[in-house]
Tab-separated table of C-alpha atoms in Angstrom:
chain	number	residue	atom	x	y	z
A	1	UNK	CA	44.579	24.555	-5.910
A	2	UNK	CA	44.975	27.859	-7.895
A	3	UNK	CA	45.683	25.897	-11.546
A	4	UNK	CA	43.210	26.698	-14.530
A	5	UNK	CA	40.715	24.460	-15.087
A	6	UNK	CA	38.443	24.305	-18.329
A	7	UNK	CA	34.708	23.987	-18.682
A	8	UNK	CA	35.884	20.581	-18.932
A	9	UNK	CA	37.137	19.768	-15.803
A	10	UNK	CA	40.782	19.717	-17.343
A	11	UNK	CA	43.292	20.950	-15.334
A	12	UNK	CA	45.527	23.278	-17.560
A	13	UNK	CA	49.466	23.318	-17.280
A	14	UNK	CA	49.373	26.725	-16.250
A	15	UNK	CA	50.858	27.925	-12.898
A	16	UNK	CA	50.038	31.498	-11.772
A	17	UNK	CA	52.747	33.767	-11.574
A	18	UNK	CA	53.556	35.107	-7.407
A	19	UNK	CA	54.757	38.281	-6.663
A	20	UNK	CA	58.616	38.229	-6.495
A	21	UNK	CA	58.683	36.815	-10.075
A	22	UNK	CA	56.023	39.469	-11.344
A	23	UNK	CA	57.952	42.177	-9.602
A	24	UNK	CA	60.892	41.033	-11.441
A	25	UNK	CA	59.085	41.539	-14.768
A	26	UNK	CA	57.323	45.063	-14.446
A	27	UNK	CA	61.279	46.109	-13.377
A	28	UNK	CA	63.216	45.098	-16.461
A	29	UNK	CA	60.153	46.622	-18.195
A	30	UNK	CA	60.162	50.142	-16.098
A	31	UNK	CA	63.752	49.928	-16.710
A	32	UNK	CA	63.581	49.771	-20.720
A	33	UNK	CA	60.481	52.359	-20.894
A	34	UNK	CA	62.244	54.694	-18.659
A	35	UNK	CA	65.140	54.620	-20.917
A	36	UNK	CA	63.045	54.810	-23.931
A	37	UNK	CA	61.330	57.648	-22.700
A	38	UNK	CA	64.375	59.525	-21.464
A	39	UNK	CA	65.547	58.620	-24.746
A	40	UNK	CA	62.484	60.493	-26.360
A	41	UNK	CA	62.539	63.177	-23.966
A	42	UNK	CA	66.140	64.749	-24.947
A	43	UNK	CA	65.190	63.962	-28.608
A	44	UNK	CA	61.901	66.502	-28.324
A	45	UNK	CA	63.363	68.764	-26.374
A	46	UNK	CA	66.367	69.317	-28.452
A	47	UNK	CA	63.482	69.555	-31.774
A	48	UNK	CA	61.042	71.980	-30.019
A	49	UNK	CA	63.422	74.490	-28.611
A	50	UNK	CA	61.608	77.057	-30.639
A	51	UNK	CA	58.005	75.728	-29.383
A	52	UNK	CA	56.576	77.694	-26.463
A	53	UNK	CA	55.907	76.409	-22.700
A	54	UNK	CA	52.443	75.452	-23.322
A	55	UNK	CA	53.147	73.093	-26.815
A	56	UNK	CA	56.165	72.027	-24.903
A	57	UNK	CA	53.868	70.807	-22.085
A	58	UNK	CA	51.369	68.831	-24.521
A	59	UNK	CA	54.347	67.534	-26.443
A	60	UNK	CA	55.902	65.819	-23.291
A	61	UNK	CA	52.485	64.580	-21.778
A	62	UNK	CA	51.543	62.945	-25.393
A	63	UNK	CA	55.206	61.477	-24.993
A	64	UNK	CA	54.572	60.135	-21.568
A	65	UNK	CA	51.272	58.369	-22.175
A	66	UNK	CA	52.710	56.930	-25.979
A	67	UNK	CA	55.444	55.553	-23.943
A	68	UNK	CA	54.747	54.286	-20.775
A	69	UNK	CA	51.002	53.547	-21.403
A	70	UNK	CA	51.177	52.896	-25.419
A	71	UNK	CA	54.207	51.005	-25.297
A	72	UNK	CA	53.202	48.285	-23.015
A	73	UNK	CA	49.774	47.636	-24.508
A	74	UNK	CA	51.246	46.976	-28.070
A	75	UNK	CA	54.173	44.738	-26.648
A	76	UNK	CA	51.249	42.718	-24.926
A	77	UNK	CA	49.290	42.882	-28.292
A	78	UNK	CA	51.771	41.982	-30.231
A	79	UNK	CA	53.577	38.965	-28.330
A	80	UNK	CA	50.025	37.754	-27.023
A	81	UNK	CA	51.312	38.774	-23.437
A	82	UNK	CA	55.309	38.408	-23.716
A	83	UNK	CA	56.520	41.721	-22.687
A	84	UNK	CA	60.590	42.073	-22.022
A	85	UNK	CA	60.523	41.199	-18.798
A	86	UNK	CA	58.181	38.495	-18.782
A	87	UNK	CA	60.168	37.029	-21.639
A	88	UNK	CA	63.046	37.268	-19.143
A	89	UNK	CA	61.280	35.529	-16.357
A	90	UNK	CA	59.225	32.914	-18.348
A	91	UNK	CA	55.803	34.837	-17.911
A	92	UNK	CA	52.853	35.081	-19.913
A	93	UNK	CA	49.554	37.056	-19.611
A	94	UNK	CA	46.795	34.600	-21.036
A	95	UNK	CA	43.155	35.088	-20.399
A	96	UNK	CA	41.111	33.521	-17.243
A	97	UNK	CA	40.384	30.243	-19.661
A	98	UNK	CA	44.480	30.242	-20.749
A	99	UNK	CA	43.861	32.167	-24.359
A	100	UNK	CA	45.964	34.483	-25.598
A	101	UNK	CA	45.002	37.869	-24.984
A	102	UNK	CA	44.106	40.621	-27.227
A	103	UNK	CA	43.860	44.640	-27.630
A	104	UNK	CA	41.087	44.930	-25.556
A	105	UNK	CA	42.921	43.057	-22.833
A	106	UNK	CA	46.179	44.500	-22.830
A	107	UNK	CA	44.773	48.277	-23.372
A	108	UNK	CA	42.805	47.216	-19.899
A	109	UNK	CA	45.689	46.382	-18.133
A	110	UNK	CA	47.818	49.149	-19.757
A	111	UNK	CA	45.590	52.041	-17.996
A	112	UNK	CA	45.256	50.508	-14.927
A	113	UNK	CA	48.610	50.090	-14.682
A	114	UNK	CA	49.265	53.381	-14.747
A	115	UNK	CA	47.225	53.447	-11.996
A	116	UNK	CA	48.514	51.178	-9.668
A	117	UNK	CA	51.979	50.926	-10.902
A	118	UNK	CA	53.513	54.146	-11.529
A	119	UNK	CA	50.518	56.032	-9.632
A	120	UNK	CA	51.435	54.442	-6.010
A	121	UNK	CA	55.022	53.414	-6.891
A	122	UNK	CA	53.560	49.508	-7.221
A	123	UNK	CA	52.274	49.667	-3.680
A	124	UNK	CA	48.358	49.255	-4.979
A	125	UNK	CA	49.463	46.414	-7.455
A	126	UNK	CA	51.504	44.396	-4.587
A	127	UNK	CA	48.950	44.394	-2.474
A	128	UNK	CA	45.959	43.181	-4.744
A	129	UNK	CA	49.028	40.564	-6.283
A	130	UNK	CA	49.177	39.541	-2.433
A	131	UNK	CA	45.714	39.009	-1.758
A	132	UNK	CA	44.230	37.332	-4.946
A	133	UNK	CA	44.499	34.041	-4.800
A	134	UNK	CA	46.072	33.641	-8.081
A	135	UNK	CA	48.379	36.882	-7.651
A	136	UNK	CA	46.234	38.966	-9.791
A	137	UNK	CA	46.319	42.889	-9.763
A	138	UNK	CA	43.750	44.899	-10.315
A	139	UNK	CA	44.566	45.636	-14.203
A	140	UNK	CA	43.790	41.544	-14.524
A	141	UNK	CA	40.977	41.845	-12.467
A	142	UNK	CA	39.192	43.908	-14.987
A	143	UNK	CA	40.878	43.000	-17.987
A	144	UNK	CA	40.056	39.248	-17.159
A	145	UNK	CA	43.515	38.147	-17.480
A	146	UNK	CA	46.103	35.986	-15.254
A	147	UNK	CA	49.807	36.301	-15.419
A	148	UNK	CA	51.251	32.327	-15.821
A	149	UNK	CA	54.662	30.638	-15.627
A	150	UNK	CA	55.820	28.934	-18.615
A	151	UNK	CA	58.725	27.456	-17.561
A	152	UNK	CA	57.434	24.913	-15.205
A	153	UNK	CA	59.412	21.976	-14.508
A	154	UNK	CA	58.459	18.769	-16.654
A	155	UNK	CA	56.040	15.697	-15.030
A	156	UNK	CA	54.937	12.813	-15.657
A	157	UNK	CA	51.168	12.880	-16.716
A	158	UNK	CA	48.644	9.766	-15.298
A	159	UNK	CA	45.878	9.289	-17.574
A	160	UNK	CA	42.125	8.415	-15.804
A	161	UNK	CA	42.140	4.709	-15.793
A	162	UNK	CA	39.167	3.211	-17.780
A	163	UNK	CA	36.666	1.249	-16.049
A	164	UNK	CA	36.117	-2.456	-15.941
A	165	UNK	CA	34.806	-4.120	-19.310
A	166	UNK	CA	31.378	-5.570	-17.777
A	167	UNK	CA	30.738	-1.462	-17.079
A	168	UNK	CA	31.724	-0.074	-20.249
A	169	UNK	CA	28.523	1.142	-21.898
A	170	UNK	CA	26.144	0.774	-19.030
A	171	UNK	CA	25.375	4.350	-18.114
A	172	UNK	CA	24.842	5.350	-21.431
A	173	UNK	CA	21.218	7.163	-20.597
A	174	UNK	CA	22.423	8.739	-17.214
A	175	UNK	CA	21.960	12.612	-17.070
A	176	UNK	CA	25.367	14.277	-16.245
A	177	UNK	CA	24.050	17.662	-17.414
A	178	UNK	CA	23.363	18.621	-13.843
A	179	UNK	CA	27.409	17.523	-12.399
A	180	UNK	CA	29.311	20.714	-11.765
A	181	UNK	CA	32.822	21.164	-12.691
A	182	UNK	CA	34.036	20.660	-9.351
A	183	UNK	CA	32.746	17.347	-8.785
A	184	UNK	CA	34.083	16.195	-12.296
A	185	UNK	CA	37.667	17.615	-11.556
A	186	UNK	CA	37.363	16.072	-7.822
A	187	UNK	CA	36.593	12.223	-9.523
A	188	UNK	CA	39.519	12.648	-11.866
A	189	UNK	CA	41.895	13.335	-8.996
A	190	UNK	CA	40.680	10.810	-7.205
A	191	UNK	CA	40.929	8.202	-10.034
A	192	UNK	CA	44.411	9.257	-11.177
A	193	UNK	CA	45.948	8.573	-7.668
A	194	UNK	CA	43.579	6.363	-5.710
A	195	UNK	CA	46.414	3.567	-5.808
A	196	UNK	CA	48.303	5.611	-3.737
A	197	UNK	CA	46.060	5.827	-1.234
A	198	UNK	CA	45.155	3.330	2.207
A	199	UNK	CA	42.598	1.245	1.307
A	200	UNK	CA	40.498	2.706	4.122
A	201	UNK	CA	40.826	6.312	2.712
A	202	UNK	CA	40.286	5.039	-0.955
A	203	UNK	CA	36.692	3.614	-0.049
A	204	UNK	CA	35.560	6.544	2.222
A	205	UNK	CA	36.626	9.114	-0.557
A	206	UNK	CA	35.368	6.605	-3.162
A	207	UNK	CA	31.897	6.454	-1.121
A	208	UNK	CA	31.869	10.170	-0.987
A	209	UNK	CA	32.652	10.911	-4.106
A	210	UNK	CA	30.107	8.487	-5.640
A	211	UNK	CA	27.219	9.802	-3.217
A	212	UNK	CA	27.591	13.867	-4.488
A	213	UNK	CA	27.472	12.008	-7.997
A	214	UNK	CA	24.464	10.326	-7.441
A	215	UNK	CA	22.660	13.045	-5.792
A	216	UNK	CA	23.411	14.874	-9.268
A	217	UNK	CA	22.815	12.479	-11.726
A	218	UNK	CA	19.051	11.202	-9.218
A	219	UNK	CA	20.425	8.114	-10.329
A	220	UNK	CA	21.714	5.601	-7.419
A	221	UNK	CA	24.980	2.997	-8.023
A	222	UNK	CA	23.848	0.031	-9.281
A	223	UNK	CA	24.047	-3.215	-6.680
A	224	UNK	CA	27.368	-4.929	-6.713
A	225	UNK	CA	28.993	-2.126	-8.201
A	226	UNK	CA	32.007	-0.643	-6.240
A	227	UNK	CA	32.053	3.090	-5.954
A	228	UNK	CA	35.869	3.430	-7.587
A	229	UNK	CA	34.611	1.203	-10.429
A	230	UNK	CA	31.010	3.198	-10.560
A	231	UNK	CA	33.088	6.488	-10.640
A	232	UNK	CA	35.609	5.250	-13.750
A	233	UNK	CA	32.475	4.245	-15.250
A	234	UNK	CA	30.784	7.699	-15.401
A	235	UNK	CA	33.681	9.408	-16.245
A	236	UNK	CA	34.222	7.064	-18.782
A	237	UNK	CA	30.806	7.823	-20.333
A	238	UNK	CA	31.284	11.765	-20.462
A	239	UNK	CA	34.686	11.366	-22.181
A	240	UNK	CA	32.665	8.903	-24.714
A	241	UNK	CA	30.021	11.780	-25.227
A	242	UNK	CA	32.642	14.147	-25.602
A	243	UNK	CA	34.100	12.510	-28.391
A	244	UNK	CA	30.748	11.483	-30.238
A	245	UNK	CA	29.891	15.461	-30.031
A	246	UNK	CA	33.114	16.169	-31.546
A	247	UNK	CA	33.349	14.320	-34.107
A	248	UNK	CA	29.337	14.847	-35.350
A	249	UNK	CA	30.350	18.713	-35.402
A	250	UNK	CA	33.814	17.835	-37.818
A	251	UNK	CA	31.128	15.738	-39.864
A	252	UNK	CA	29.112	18.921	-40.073
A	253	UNK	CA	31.218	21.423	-40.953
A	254	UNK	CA	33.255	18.761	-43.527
A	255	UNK	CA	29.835	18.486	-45.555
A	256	UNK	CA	29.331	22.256	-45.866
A	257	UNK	CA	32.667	22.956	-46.680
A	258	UNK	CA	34.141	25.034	-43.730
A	259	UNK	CA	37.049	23.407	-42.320
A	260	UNK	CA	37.901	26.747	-40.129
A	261	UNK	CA	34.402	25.748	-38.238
A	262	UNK	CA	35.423	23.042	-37.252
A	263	UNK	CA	36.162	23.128	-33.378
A	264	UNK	CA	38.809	22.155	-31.063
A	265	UNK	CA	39.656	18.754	-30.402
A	266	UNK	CA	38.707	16.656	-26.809
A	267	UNK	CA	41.591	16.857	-24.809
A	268	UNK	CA	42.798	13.665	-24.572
A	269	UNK	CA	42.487	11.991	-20.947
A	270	UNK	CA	45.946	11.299	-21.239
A	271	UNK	CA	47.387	14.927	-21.027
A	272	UNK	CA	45.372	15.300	-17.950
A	273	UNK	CA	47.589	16.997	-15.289
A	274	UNK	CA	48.094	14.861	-12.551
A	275	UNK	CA	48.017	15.681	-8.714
A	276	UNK	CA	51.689	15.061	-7.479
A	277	UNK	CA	51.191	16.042	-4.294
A	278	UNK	CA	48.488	15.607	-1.700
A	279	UNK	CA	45.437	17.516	-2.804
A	280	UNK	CA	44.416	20.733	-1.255
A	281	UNK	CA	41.063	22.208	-1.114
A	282	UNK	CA	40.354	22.893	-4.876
A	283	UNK	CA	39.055	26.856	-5.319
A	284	UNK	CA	38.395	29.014	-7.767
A	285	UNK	CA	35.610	29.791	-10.139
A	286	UNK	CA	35.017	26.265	-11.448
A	287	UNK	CA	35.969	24.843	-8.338
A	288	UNK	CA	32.667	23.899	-6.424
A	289	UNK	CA	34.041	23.153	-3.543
A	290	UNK	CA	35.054	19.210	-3.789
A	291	UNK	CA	38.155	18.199	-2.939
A	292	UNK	CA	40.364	15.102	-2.406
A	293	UNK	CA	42.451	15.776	0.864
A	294	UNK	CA	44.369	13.069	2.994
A	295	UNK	CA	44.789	14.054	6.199
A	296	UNK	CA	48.315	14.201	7.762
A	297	UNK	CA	47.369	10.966	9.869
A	298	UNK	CA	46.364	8.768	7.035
A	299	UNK	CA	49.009	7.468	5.456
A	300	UNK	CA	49.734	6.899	1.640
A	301	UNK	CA	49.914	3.070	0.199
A	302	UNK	CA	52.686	1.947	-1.945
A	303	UNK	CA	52.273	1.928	-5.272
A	304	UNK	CA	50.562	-1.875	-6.847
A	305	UNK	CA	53.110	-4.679	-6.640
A	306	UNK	CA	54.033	-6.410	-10.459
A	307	UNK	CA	51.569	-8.939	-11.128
A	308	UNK	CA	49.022	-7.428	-9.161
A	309	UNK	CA	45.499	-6.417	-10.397
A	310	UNK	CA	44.218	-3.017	-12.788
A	311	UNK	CA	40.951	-2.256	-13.211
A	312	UNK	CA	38.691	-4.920	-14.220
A	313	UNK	CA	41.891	-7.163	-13.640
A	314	UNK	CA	41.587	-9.365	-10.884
A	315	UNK	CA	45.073	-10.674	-9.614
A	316	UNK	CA	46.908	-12.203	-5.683
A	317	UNK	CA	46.229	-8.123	-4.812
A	318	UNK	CA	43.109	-5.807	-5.070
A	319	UNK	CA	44.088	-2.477	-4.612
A	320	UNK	CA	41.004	-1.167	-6.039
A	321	UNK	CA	38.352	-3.996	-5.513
A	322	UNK	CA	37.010	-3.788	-8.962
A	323	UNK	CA	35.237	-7.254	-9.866
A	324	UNK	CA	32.227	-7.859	-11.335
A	325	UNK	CA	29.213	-8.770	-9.259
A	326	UNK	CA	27.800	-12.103	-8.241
């Protein structure tokens, strides 16, 4: 999996740009600098026919780099990475976390992609775009930027599903300073979809899951608790922490009068991207290496018959086994 994901766990809508599309971009753009340039070119020339060979020389170098180097970097500045041709072709340069970029960014990029680009024809930048990961060339690399799609087609976002009632509160003293990133974005996946799963495959990834959890948190599952319902629970918590944090900082900064302190708001569970497909290995820098992956042999369950149960729910089916215990 090759999306952004937060410090939070939260998988961004943001797709990396591939090749062909990228390619696509830096042409329209060669193609409108070129003509600028050219355009520039015939302009001097016809104003310094009087100049000598050497200011001549100096004028058309300064013209070069203003153009093809200058241009690009205050198009990026500008239009927070929306050049021509990635207007054209619905890309964006953000930063690794999905910010906007700024001067120092795009100047980054600029240089290197003179480089890499017009240096070696584009043959330098195709290869690094073909073996990142994320299609990154070496001007991102440094620069600490990633070229993104943003027209991606529309779906339907799956919120995490809350935990039973009789859990609701009961981890409230459990340390998840120690979970990684991974493991959090690895239980969301799982909770989003786990009705879509065989039951057999939905306990041993439950199991799993709830084990690397435990080993984090030195905290074991309470008795009669079900993993699925142990994992909602925990998850559950964080997002309540989240909030509380939140919300003391807006307090803060209301009573000292600084509303521009104030920070960014919780994503809400809600607009968490869901997995569509069956997952793949999740990597990356926030990864950590968990991952939710059904094997071609195991086979998907249907989705929960009306009248069924939810969690904390119990109904004729029990897709998730969540009930309290004896």
């Amino acid at each position: 999996m090759n999306e952004l994901v937060t410090g939070d766990a939260v998988v961004l809508g943001l797709q990396p740009a591939r090749l062909p599309s990228r390619a696509l971009a830096i042409a329209i753009d060669l193609a409108v600098l070129l003509t600028v340039f050219v355009l520039f070119s015939i302009g001097l020339a016809v104003a310094t026919v009087t100049l000598d060979e050497a200011a001549t020389a100096a004028i058309a170098v300064a013209t070069f780099l203003l153009v093809l180097v200058g241009g690009p970097v205050a198009v990026e500045t500008l239009s927070h990475g929306r050049s021509l041709g990635k207007l054209a072709c619905g890309l964006r340069v953000v930063r690794d976390d999905g910010g906007p970029i700024r001067f120092r960014h795009a100047l980054v990029r600029g240089a290197m992609g003179l480089v890499e680009i017009l240096g070696t024809f584009g043959v330098v930048g195709s290869i690094a775009s073909l073996v990142s990961a994320r299609g990154r060339r070496l001007g991102d690399v440094f620069a600490g930027t990633l070229v993104v799609r943003e027209r991606v087609p529309a779906g339907r976002a799956l919120a995490v599903p809350p935990p039973p009632p009789w859990l609701v509160g009961r981890f409230g003293q459990l340390d998840l300073s120690g979970v990684p990133d991974g493991l959090w974005l690895a239980i969301r996946q799982y909770l989003t979809r786990m009705n879509q799963l065989d039951a057999t495959v939905r306990g041993s990834m439950a199991e799993r899951l709830a084990t690397d959890l435990v080993a984090r948190t030195g905290v074991p599952v309470p008795a009669g608790v079900p993993a699925a319902a142990y994992l909602a629970a925990v998850v559950n918590e964080r997002q309540t922490r989240d909030v509380r944090r939140v919300a003391a900082a807006a307090g803060r900064a209301g009573r000292t009068g600084a509303p521009d302190a104030w920070p960014a708001p919780v994503p809400s569970p809600a607009f968490v991207k869901p997995v569509t497909a069956a997952p793949v290995p999740v990597k990356g820098e926030h990864s950590g290496g968990w991952a939710i992956e059904v094997r071609p042999g195991e086979a998907a369950a249907p989705p929960p018959a009306a009248g069924g149960e939810d969690m904390g729910r119990p109904g004729p089916q029990a897709p998730t086994g969540f009930a309290p215990p004896a």
